[in-house]
Protein backbone atom coordinates (compact mmCIF):
# COMPACT_ATOMS: atom_id res chain seq x y z
CA UNK A 1 0.00 0.00 0.00
CA UNK A 2 2.88 2.41 0.75
CA UNK A 3 4.17 1.87 -2.79
CA UNK A 4 0.75 2.59 -4.23
CA UNK A 5 0.61 5.87 -2.24
CA UNK A 6 4.01 6.77 -3.53
CA UNK A 7 3.07 6.07 -7.14
CA UNK A 8 -0.09 8.14 -6.73
CA UNK A 9 1.85 11.10 -5.29
CA UNK A 10 4.43 10.92 -8.10
CA UNK A 11 1.71 10.80 -10.75
CA UNK A 12 0.00 13.85 -9.23
CA UNK A 13 3.30 15.72 -9.02
CA UNK A 14 4.13 14.97 -12.67
CA UNK A 15 0.65 16.03 -13.84
CA UNK A 16 0.68 19.22 -11.81
CA UNK A 17 4.19 20.13 -12.98
CA UNK A 18 3.00 19.75 -16.58
CA UNK A 19 -0.20 21.73 -16.00
CA UNK A 20 1.53 24.69 -14.38
CA UNK A 21 4.16 24.84 -17.13
CA UNK A 22 1.45 25.07 -19.78
CA UNK A 23 0.03 27.96 -17.82
CA UNK A 24 3.43 29.72 -17.61
CA UNK A 25 4.06 29.43 -21.34
CA UNK A 26 0.50 30.60 -21.98
CA UNK A 27 1.34 33.87 -20.22
CA UNK A 28 4.73 34.36 -21.87
CA UNK A 29 6.18 32.78 -25.03
CA UNK A 30 2.75 31.76 -26.41
CA UNK A 31 1.33 35.30 -26.35
CA UNK A 32 4.11 37.90 -26.44
CA UNK A 33 7.07 38.53 -28.74
CA UNK A 34 10.70 38.72 -27.58
CA UNK A 35 10.68 42.49 -27.07
CA UNK A 36 7.62 42.31 -24.85
CA UNK A 37 9.03 39.44 -22.82
CA UNK A 38 12.25 41.29 -21.99
CA UNK A 39 10.59 44.69 -21.51
CA UNK A 40 9.72 46.02 -18.08
CA UNK A 41 6.03 46.88 -18.22
CA UNK A 42 6.07 48.49 -14.78
CA UNK A 43 8.78 49.41 -12.29
CA UNK A 44 6.81 47.33 -9.80
CA UNK A 45 7.23 44.14 -11.78
CA UNK A 46 9.95 41.95 -13.25
CA UNK A 47 10.32 41.47 -17.00
CA UNK A 48 8.23 38.35 -17.77
CA UNK A 49 11.35 36.54 -18.96
CA UNK A 50 12.78 36.93 -15.44
CA UNK A 51 9.77 35.17 -13.86
CA UNK A 52 10.03 32.41 -16.47
CA UNK A 53 13.69 31.59 -15.77
CA UNK A 54 13.25 32.19 -12.02
CA UNK A 55 10.64 29.44 -11.66
CA UNK A 56 13.00 27.04 -13.44
CA UNK A 57 15.95 28.09 -11.30
CA UNK A 58 13.88 27.60 -8.14
CA UNK A 59 12.88 24.17 -9.43
CA UNK A 60 16.54 23.33 -10.06
CA UNK A 61 17.54 24.44 -6.55
CA UNK A 62 14.83 22.45 -4.77
CA UNK A 63 14.04 19.44 -6.93
CA UNK A 64 17.41 18.72 -8.55
CA UNK A 65 20.03 19.96 -6.09
CA UNK A 66 18.23 19.62 -2.72
CA UNK A 67 15.85 16.68 -3.31
CA UNK A 68 17.77 14.60 -5.87
CA UNK A 69 21.38 15.60 -5.05
CA UNK A 70 22.17 16.56 -8.65
CA UNK A 71 25.06 18.96 -9.37
CA UNK A 72 24.20 22.57 -10.33
CA UNK A 73 23.53 22.96 -14.06
CA UNK A 74 24.36 26.66 -14.36
CA UNK A 75 25.56 27.95 -10.97
CA UNK A 76 26.59 31.25 -12.56
CA UNK A 77 22.96 32.26 -13.15
CA UNK A 78 21.72 31.62 -9.58
CA UNK A 79 22.49 35.18 -8.53
CA UNK A 80 20.43 36.67 -11.39
CA UNK A 81 17.31 34.83 -10.30
CA UNK A 82 17.69 35.30 -6.57
CA UNK A 83 14.80 37.62 -5.66
CA UNK A 84 16.73 38.89 -2.62
CA UNK A 85 19.82 39.87 -4.62
CA UNK A 86 18.11 42.15 -7.12
CA UNK A 87 14.94 44.22 -6.58
CA UNK A 88 12.38 44.09 -9.39
CA UNK A 89 13.22 47.56 -10.71
CA UNK A 90 16.81 46.46 -11.30
CA UNK A 91 16.09 43.18 -13.09
CA UNK A 92 15.80 44.48 -16.68
CA UNK A 93 19.42 45.72 -16.56
CA UNK A 94 20.80 42.27 -15.60
CA UNK A 95 22.34 39.93 -18.18
CA UNK A 96 19.24 37.69 -18.09
CA UNK A 97 18.71 34.64 -20.26
CA UNK A 98 16.71 35.61 -23.34
CA UNK A 99 13.28 34.09 -23.99
CA UNK A 100 14.46 31.07 -25.96
CA UNK A 101 17.46 30.45 -23.69
CA UNK A 102 15.16 30.66 -20.67
CA UNK A 103 12.66 28.23 -22.23
CA UNK A 104 15.46 25.77 -23.04
CA UNK A 105 16.90 26.03 -19.53
CA UNK A 106 13.60 25.48 -17.70
CA UNK A 107 12.71 22.67 -20.13
CA UNK A 108 16.00 20.88 -19.39
CA UNK A 109 15.50 21.29 -15.64
CA UNK A 110 12.04 19.81 -16.04
CA UNK A 111 13.24 16.76 -18.00
CA UNK A 112 15.81 16.02 -15.29
CA UNK A 113 13.18 16.45 -12.57
CA UNK A 114 10.85 13.96 -14.24
CA UNK A 115 13.76 11.50 -14.66
CA UNK A 116 14.78 11.85 -11.02
CA UNK A 117 11.22 11.34 -9.78
CA UNK A 118 11.35 7.60 -10.60
CA UNK A 119 14.16 6.84 -8.18
CA UNK A 120 12.84 8.92 -5.30
CA UNK A 121 11.31 7.67 -2.07
CA UNK A 122 8.35 9.82 -1.04
CA UNK A 123 6.87 7.98 1.91
CA UNK A 124 3.82 9.97 3.03
CA UNK A 125 4.26 9.48 6.76
CA UNK A 126 7.83 10.62 7.19
CA UNK A 127 9.08 14.20 7.40
CA UNK A 128 7.66 16.89 5.17
CA UNK A 129 10.69 16.67 2.91
CA UNK A 130 10.23 12.94 2.37
CA UNK A 131 6.51 13.21 1.80
CA UNK A 132 7.19 15.36 -1.22
CA UNK A 133 6.39 18.79 0.18
CA UNK A 134 9.16 20.41 -1.86
CA UNK A 135 7.47 19.17 -5.03
CA UNK A 136 4.19 20.74 -3.98
CA UNK A 137 6.09 23.87 -2.97
CA UNK A 138 7.69 24.17 -6.41
CA UNK A 139 4.32 23.65 -8.14
CA UNK A 140 2.67 26.32 -5.98
CA UNK A 141 5.63 28.66 -6.44
CA UNK A 142 5.25 28.56 -10.23
CA UNK A 143 1.49 29.20 -9.96
CA UNK A 144 2.18 32.17 -7.66
CA UNK A 145 4.55 33.61 -10.25
CA UNK A 146 1.92 33.03 -12.93
CA UNK A 147 -0.47 35.17 -10.92
CA UNK A 148 2.27 37.79 -10.62
CA UNK A 149 2.72 37.59 -14.42
CA UNK A 150 -1.01 38.28 -14.82
CA UNK A 151 -0.55 41.42 -12.71
CA UNK A 152 2.23 42.40 -15.13
CA UNK A 153 -0.16 41.81 -18.04
CA UNK A 154 -2.72 44.07 -16.37
CA UNK A 155 -0.13 46.86 -16.03
CA UNK A 156 1.13 46.42 -19.59
CA UNK A 157 0.12 48.95 -22.26
CA UNK A 158 -0.62 48.06 -25.86
CA UNK A 159 -2.84 45.70 -27.81
CA UNK A 160 -4.59 42.97 -25.75
CA UNK A 161 -2.47 39.82 -25.63
CA UNK A 162 -4.45 37.36 -23.55
CA UNK A 163 -7.02 35.00 -25.14
CA UNK A 164 -10.75 35.11 -24.41
CA UNK A 165 -11.92 33.15 -21.37
CA UNK A 166 -15.00 31.41 -19.96
CA UNK A 167 -18.22 33.43 -19.58
CA UNK A 168 -19.30 34.53 -16.11
CA UNK A 169 -21.47 32.12 -14.12
CA UNK A 170 -25.25 32.45 -14.48
CA UNK A 171 -26.59 35.22 -12.21
CA UNK A 172 -27.57 33.93 -8.80
CA UNK A 173 -31.21 33.93 -7.84
CA UNK A 174 -32.60 34.57 -4.42
CA UNK A 175 -31.80 36.91 -1.61
CA UNK A 176 -28.30 37.20 -0.22
CA UNK A 177 -28.20 38.78 3.26
CA UNK A 178 -25.64 41.58 3.66
CA UNK A 179 -23.88 39.99 6.62
CA UNK A 180 -23.63 36.66 8.40
CA UNK A 181 -23.10 36.10 12.12
CA UNK A 182 -20.22 34.01 13.42
CA UNK A 183 -20.98 32.94 16.99
CA UNK A 184 -18.39 33.32 19.73
CA UNK A 185 -16.22 30.32 20.53
CA UNK A 186 -13.01 28.46 19.94
CA UNK A 187 -11.99 27.20 16.55
CA UNK A 188 -8.92 25.60 15.00
CA UNK A 189 -6.75 28.09 13.14
CA UNK A 190 -4.14 26.86 10.67
CA UNK A 191 -3.29 23.26 9.85
CA UNK A 192 -0.76 20.61 10.84
CA UNK A 193 -1.88 17.97 8.37
CA UNK A 194 -2.43 19.55 4.97
CA UNK A 195 0.25 18.14 2.64
CA UNK A 196 0.19 21.32 0.53
CA UNK A 197 0.44 23.76 3.47
CA UNK A 198 3.38 26.14 3.64
CA UNK A 199 5.23 26.66 6.92
CA UNK A 200 3.27 29.87 7.58
CA UNK A 201 -0.06 27.95 7.67
CA UNK A 202 1.25 25.65 10.42
CA UNK A 203 0.65 24.47 13.08
CA UNK A 204 -3.06 24.00 13.85
CA UNK A 205 -3.91 25.78 17.10
CA UNK A 206 -7.02 26.69 19.10
CA UNK A 207 -8.13 30.31 19.09
CA UNK A 208 -11.05 31.77 21.02
CA UNK A 209 -12.92 34.30 18.89
CA UNK A 210 -15.61 36.74 20.12
CA UNK A 211 -18.82 36.85 18.05
CA UNK A 212 -18.69 39.02 14.93
CA UNK A 213 -20.57 39.84 11.75
CA UNK A 214 -18.85 39.49 8.40
CA UNK A 215 -20.09 40.62 4.97
CA UNK A 216 -21.60 37.73 3.03
CA UNK A 217 -19.79 38.81 -0.15
CA UNK A 218 -16.84 41.02 -1.10
CA UNK A 219 -17.40 44.79 -1.47
CA UNK A 220 -18.55 45.56 -5.04
CA UNK A 221 -17.42 48.26 -7.47
CA UNK A 222 -20.85 49.85 -7.10
CA UNK A 223 -20.56 50.07 -3.31
CA UNK A 224 -17.00 51.33 -3.53
CA UNK A 225 -18.05 53.99 -6.08
CA UNK A 226 -20.52 55.34 -3.49
CA UNK A 227 -17.60 55.90 -1.14
CA UNK A 228 -15.72 57.70 -3.90
CA UNK A 229 -18.72 59.86 -4.90
CA UNK A 230 -19.44 60.61 -1.23
CA UNK A 231 -16.02 62.27 -1.02
CA UNK A 232 -14.48 59.39 0.87
CA UNK A 233 -11.00 60.21 -0.42
CA UNK A 234 -11.28 63.79 0.87
CA UNK A 235 -12.38 63.11 4.43
CA UNK A 236 -9.58 62.31 6.88
CA UNK A 237 -12.13 60.88 9.33
CA UNK A 238 -12.15 57.61 7.35
CA UNK A 239 -8.42 57.20 7.02
CA UNK A 240 -5.71 55.91 9.34
CA UNK A 241 -2.82 58.35 9.82
CA UNK A 242 -0.59 56.31 7.47
CA UNK A 243 -3.46 55.92 5.03
CA UNK A 244 -4.08 59.66 4.89
CA UNK A 245 -0.39 60.21 4.30
CA UNK A 246 -0.52 57.66 1.46
CA UNK A 247 -3.59 59.43 0.02
CA UNK A 248 -1.77 62.78 0.06
CA UNK A 249 1.52 61.47 -1.28
CA UNK A 250 0.07 59.24 -4.02
CA UNK A 251 -2.64 61.59 -5.29
CA UNK A 252 -4.90 58.53 -5.78
CA UNK A 253 -8.66 59.18 -5.63
CA UNK A 254 -10.03 55.87 -6.98
CA UNK A 255 -8.89 52.25 -7.40
CA UNK A 256 -6.16 51.54 -9.93
CA UNK A 257 -7.34 51.19 -13.54
CA UNK A 258 -10.58 53.11 -12.94
CA UNK A 259 -11.25 55.84 -15.50
CA UNK A 260 -13.81 58.62 -15.02
CA UNK A 261 -16.08 59.01 -18.05
CA UNK A 262 -18.53 61.88 -17.37
CA UNK A 263 -21.03 60.54 -14.85
CA UNK A 264 -19.89 56.97 -15.38
CA UNK A 265 -16.87 54.90 -14.45
CA UNK A 266 -14.92 52.74 -16.87
CA UNK A 267 -11.98 50.51 -16.23
CA UNK A 268 -9.02 49.26 -18.20
CA UNK A 269 -8.76 45.47 -18.16
CA UNK A 270 -5.94 43.69 -19.97
CA UNK A 271 -5.73 46.32 -22.69
CA UNK A 272 -9.45 46.99 -23.18
CA UNK A 273 -11.58 49.77 -21.68
CA UNK A 274 -15.08 48.77 -20.57
CA UNK A 275 -17.85 50.17 -18.37
CA UNK A 276 -17.15 49.35 -14.74
CA UNK A 277 -19.40 46.42 -13.71
CA UNK A 278 -21.20 47.60 -10.56
CA UNK A 279 -21.84 44.10 -9.24
CA UNK A 280 -18.23 42.89 -9.56
CA UNK A 281 -16.02 42.75 -6.45
CA UNK A 282 -13.74 45.79 -6.36
CA UNK A 283 -10.10 45.04 -7.27
CA UNK A 284 -6.84 46.97 -7.18
CA UNK A 285 -7.40 48.82 -3.92
CA UNK A 286 -4.57 49.02 -1.41
CA UNK A 287 -4.97 48.16 2.27
CA UNK A 288 -5.30 51.84 3.18
CA UNK A 289 -8.26 52.24 0.81
CA UNK A 290 -9.94 49.08 2.12
CA UNK A 291 -9.44 50.24 5.70
CA UNK A 292 -10.88 53.72 4.91
CA UNK A 293 -13.91 52.29 3.10
CA UNK A 294 -14.68 50.01 6.05
CA UNK A 295 -14.62 52.96 8.47
CA UNK A 296 -16.86 54.99 6.14
CA UNK A 297 -19.29 52.04 6.07
CA UNK A 298 -19.34 51.94 9.89
CA UNK A 299 -17.42 48.69 9.93
CA UNK A 300 -13.83 47.44 9.95
CA UNK A 301 -11.71 44.87 8.14
CA UNK A 302 -11.86 41.34 9.57
CA UNK A 303 -8.82 39.96 11.33
CA UNK A 304 -7.33 37.00 9.55
CA UNK A 305 -8.52 34.82 12.44
CA UNK A 306 -12.08 36.00 11.84
CA UNK A 307 -11.69 35.48 8.12
CA UNK A 308 -10.46 31.91 8.54
CA UNK A 309 -13.16 31.04 11.06
CA UNK A 310 -15.92 32.40 8.78
CA UNK A 311 -14.50 30.43 5.85
CA UNK A 312 -13.68 27.13 7.48
CA UNK A 313 -15.40 26.39 10.79
CA UNK A 314 -18.42 24.10 10.99
CA UNK A 315 -19.86 25.03 14.42
CA UNK A 316 -22.35 22.17 14.69
CA UNK A 317 -19.72 19.44 14.31
CA UNK A 318 -16.79 21.53 15.59
CA UNK A 319 -14.74 20.57 12.54
CA UNK A 320 -12.66 22.51 10.10
CA UNK A 321 -13.08 22.43 6.32
CA UNK A 322 -10.24 22.69 3.79
CA UNK A 323 -12.49 24.76 1.51
CA UNK A 324 -15.61 26.74 2.53
CA UNK A 325 -17.92 24.09 1.01
CA UNK A 326 -16.08 21.07 2.41
CA UNK A 327 -13.06 18.99 1.52
CA UNK A 328 -13.88 18.28 -2.15
CA UNK A 329 -11.64 19.89 -4.77
CA UNK A 330 -13.07 23.11 -6.25
CA UNK A 331 -15.42 22.75 -9.22
CA UNK A 332 -17.16 25.30 -11.46
CA UNK A 333 -20.04 25.64 -8.99
CA UNK A 334 -17.85 26.42 -5.98
CA UNK A 335 -15.60 29.34 -6.84
CA UNK A 336 -13.98 31.45 -9.54
CA UNK A 337 -10.38 30.21 -9.40
CA UNK A 338 -7.66 29.13 -11.79
CA UNK A 339 -7.77 31.91 -14.37
CA UNK A 340 -10.84 30.40 -16.05
CA UNK A 341 -11.91 34.03 -16.48
CA UNK A 342 -9.77 37.15 -16.32
CA UNK A 343 -12.12 38.83 -13.88
CA UNK A 344 -14.03 38.26 -10.64
CA UNK A 345 -17.60 36.93 -10.81
CA UNK A 346 -20.51 39.13 -9.64
CA UNK A 347 -21.01 39.36 -5.89
CA UNK A 348 -23.40 36.67 -4.65
CA UNK A 349 -22.28 34.10 -7.23
CA UNK A 350 -21.56 30.49 -6.25
CA UNK A 351 -24.19 29.67 -3.63
CA UNK A 352 -22.71 26.15 -3.86
CA UNK A 353 -19.43 27.48 -2.49
CA UNK A 354 -20.85 28.97 0.72
CA UNK A 355 -19.09 28.38 4.01
CA UNK A 356 -20.98 26.77 6.92
CA UNK A 357 -22.09 30.20 8.21
CA UNK A 358 -23.21 31.26 4.72
CA UNK A 359 -20.33 33.49 3.59
CA UNK A 360 -19.85 33.39 -0.19
CA UNK A 361 -16.84 33.83 -2.46
CA UNK A 362 -14.40 33.40 0.41
CA UNK A 363 -12.11 31.61 -2.07
CA UNK A 364 -11.48 32.93 -5.55
CA UNK A 365 -12.59 36.19 -7.22
CA UNK A 366 -10.42 38.62 -5.19
CA UNK A 367 -7.77 38.36 -2.51
CA UNK A 368 -9.20 39.92 0.62
CA UNK A 369 -7.24 42.34 2.75
CA UNK A 370 -7.46 41.62 6.49
CA UNK A 371 -6.56 43.91 9.37
CA UNK A 372 -3.75 41.55 10.46
CA UNK A 373 0.00 41.97 10.22
CA UNK A 374 1.90 39.02 8.74
CA UNK A 375 3.59 37.00 11.50
CA UNK A 376 4.12 33.33 12.36
CA UNK A 377 1.37 31.27 13.97
CA UNK A 378 2.14 30.26 17.60
CA UNK A 379 4.56 27.34 17.32
CA UNK A 380 5.75 28.39 13.84
CA UNK A 381 8.64 26.28 12.53
CA UNK A 382 10.49 27.55 9.49
CA UNK A 383 10.43 24.99 6.63
CA UNK A 384 12.26 24.52 4.38
CA UNK A 385 13.91 27.97 4.09
CA UNK A 386 13.48 31.27 5.93
CA UNK A 387 13.05 33.42 2.83
CA UNK A 388 9.65 31.96 1.95
CA UNK A 389 7.85 33.45 4.98
CA UNK A 390 9.91 34.06 8.07
CA UNK A 391 11.97 37.00 6.81
CA UNK A 392 8.71 38.88 6.13
CA UNK A 393 7.31 38.53 9.65
CA UNK A 394 6.90 41.83 11.45
CA UNK A 395 8.17 43.81 8.46
CA UNK A 396 5.05 45.87 7.74
CA UNK A 397 3.11 43.39 5.58
CA UNK A 398 -0.66 42.91 5.79
CA UNK A 399 -2.27 39.49 5.35
CA UNK A 400 -4.55 38.73 2.40
CA UNK A 401 -6.79 35.68 2.30
CA UNK A 402 -8.85 33.60 -0.07
CA UNK A 403 -7.10 33.79 -3.45
CA UNK A 404 -8.35 35.55 -6.57
CA UNK A 405 -9.71 34.52 -9.97
CA UNK A 406 -6.02 34.27 -10.96
CA UNK A 407 -5.09 31.85 -8.16
CA UNK A 408 -4.78 28.19 -9.03
CA UNK A 409 -6.78 25.74 -6.88
CA UNK A 410 -3.55 24.01 -5.73
CA UNK A 411 -2.34 27.32 -4.28
CA UNK A 412 -5.63 28.13 -2.53
CA UNK A 413 -7.35 26.81 0.59
CA UNK A 414 -8.89 28.16 3.79
CA UNK A 415 -5.54 28.25 5.59
CA UNK A 416 -3.51 29.79 2.73
CA UNK A 417 -1.87 33.12 3.60
CA UNK A 418 -0.67 35.84 1.25
CA UNK A 419 0.89 39.13 2.27
CA UNK A 420 1.86 42.46 0.77
CA UNK A 421 2.65 46.03 1.74
CA UNK A 422 -0.40 48.18 2.60
CA UNK A 423 0.34 50.49 -0.38
CA UNK A 424 0.17 47.75 -3.04
CA UNK A 425 -2.57 47.95 -5.68
CA UNK A 426 -1.36 45.86 -8.62
CA UNK A 427 -2.42 42.55 -7.08
CA UNK A 428 -5.96 41.23 -7.61
CA UNK A 429 -7.09 42.32 -4.18
CA UNK A 430 -10.36 43.59 -2.76
CA UNK A 431 -11.91 43.06 0.66
CA UNK A 432 -15.02 42.47 2.72
CA UNK A 433 -15.96 44.19 5.98
CA UNK A 434 -16.74 42.91 9.46
CA UNK A 435 -17.98 44.33 12.75
CA UNK A 436 -18.27 43.28 16.39
CA UNK A 437 -21.49 41.50 17.30
C1 LIG B 1 3.42 34.93 -1.19
C2 LIG B 1 2.91 36.14 -3.17
C3 LIG B 1 3.97 37.27 -1.32
O1 LIG B 1 5.39 36.74 -4.73
O2 LIG B 1 6.55 37.55 -3.11
C4 LIG B 1 7.21 33.87 -4.95
C5 LIG B 1 5.32 34.29 -3.30
N1 LIG B 1 7.71 33.60 -2.87
N2 LIG B 1 8.49 33.51 -4.87
C6 LIG B 1 5.79 36.72 -3.57
C7 LIG B 1 6.72 33.93 -3.70
C8 LIG B 1 8.81 33.35 -3.62
C9 LIG B 1 5.27 35.64 -2.61
N3 LIG B 1 3.91 35.99 -2.09
FE1 LIG C 1 9.79 33.26 -6.49
JSON list of C-alpha atoms and ligand atoms in Angstrom, two decimals, residues 50 54 58 83-84 88 140-142 144-145 148 198 200 367 385 387-388 392 397 416-420 427, ligand 1:
[
{"chain": "A", "resi": 50, "resn": "UNK", "atom": "CA", "xyz": [12.78, 36.93, -15.44]},
{"chain": "A", "resi": 54, "resn": "UNK", "atom": "CA", "xyz": [13.25, 32.19, -12.02]},
{"chain": "A", "resi": 58, "resn": "UNK", "atom": "CA", "xyz": [13.88, 27.60, -8.14]},
{"chain": "A", "resi": 83, "resn": "UNK", "atom": "CA", "xyz": [14.80, 37.62, -5.66]},
{"chain": "A", "resi": 84, "resn": "UNK", "atom": "CA", "xyz": [16.73, 38.89, -2.62]},
{"chain": "A", "resi": 88, "resn": "UNK", "atom": "CA", "xyz": [12.38, 44.09, -9.39]},
{"chain": "A", "resi": 140, "resn": "UNK", "atom": "CA", "xyz": [2.67, 26.32, -5.98]},
{"chain": "A", "resi": 141, "resn": "UNK", "atom": "CA", "xyz": [5.63, 28.66, -6.44]},
{"chain": "A", "resi": 142, "resn": "UNK", "atom": "CA", "xyz": [5.25, 28.56, -10.23]},
{"chain": "A", "resi": 144, "resn": "UNK", "atom": "CA", "xyz": [2.18, 32.17, -7.66]},
{"chain": "A", "resi": 145, "resn": "UNK", "atom": "CA", "xyz": [4.55, 33.61, -10.25]},
{"chain": "A", "resi": 148, "resn": "UNK", "atom": "CA", "xyz": [2.27, 37.79, -10.62]},
{"chain": "A", "resi": 198, "resn": "UNK", "atom": "CA", "xyz": [3.38, 26.14, 3.64]},
{"chain": "A", "resi": 200, "resn": "UNK", "atom": "CA", "xyz": [3.27, 29.87, 7.58]},
{"chain": "A", "resi": 367, "resn": "UNK", "atom": "CA", "xyz": [-7.77, 38.36, -2.51]},
{"chain": "A", "resi": 385, "resn": "UNK", "atom": "CA", "xyz": [13.91, 27.97, 4.09]},
{"chain": "A", "resi": 387, "resn": "UNK", "atom": "CA", "xyz": [13.05, 33.42, 2.83]},
{"chain": "A", "resi": 388, "resn": "UNK", "atom": "CA", "xyz": [9.65, 31.96, 1.95]},
{"chain": "A", "resi": 392, "resn": "UNK", "atom": "CA", "xyz": [8.71, 38.88, 6.13]},
{"chain": "A", "resi": 397, "resn": "UNK", "atom": "CA", "xyz": [3.11, 43.39, 5.58]},
{"chain": "A", "resi": 416, "resn": "UNK", "atom": "CA", "xyz": [-3.51, 29.79, 2.73]},
{"chain": "A", "resi": 417, "resn": "UNK", "atom": "CA", "xyz": [-1.87, 33.12, 3.60]},
{"chain": "A", "resi": 418, "resn": "UNK", "atom": "CA", "xyz": [-0.67, 35.84, 1.25]},
{"chain": "A", "resi": 419, "resn": "UNK", "atom": "CA", "xyz": [0.89, 39.13, 2.27]},
{"chain": "A", "resi": 420, "resn": "UNK", "atom": "CA", "xyz": [1.86, 42.46, 0.77]},
{"chain": "A", "resi": 427, "resn": "UNK", "atom": "CA", "xyz": [-2.42, 42.55, -7.08]},
{"chain": "B", "resi": 1, "resn": "LIG", "atom": "C1", "xyz": [3.42, 34.93, -1.19]},
{"chain": "B", "resi": 1, "resn": "LIG", "atom": "C2", "xyz": [2.91, 36.14, -3.17]},
{"chain": "B", "resi": 1, "resn": "LIG", "atom": "C3", "xyz": [3.97, 37.27, -1.32]},
{"chain": "B", "resi": 1, "resn": "LIG", "atom": "O1", "xyz": [5.39, 36.74, -4.73]},
{"chain": "B", "resi": 1, "resn": "LIG", "atom": "O2", "xyz": [6.55, 37.55, -3.11]},
{"chain": "B", "resi": 1, "resn": "LIG", "atom": "C4", "xyz": [7.21, 33.87, -4.95]},
{"chain": "B", "resi": 1, "resn": "LIG", "atom": "C5", "xyz": [5.32, 34.29, -3.30]},
{"chain": "B", "resi": 1, "resn": "LIG", "atom": "N1", "xyz": [7.71, 33.60, -2.87]},
{"chain": "B", "resi": 1, "resn": "LIG", "atom": "N2", "xyz": [8.49, 33.51, -4.87]},
{"chain": "B", "resi": 1, "resn": "LIG", "atom": "C6", "xyz": [5.79, 36.72, -3.57]},
{"chain": "B", "resi": 1, "resn": "LIG", "atom": "C7", "xyz": [6.72, 33.93, -3.70]},
{"chain": "B", "resi": 1, "resn": "LIG", "atom": "C8", "xyz": [8.81, 33.35, -3.62]},
{"chain": "B", "resi": 1, "resn": "LIG", "atom": "C9", "xyz": [5.27, 35.64, -2.61]},
{"chain": "B", "resi": 1, "resn": "LIG", "atom": "N3", "xyz": [3.91, 35.99, -2.09]}
]
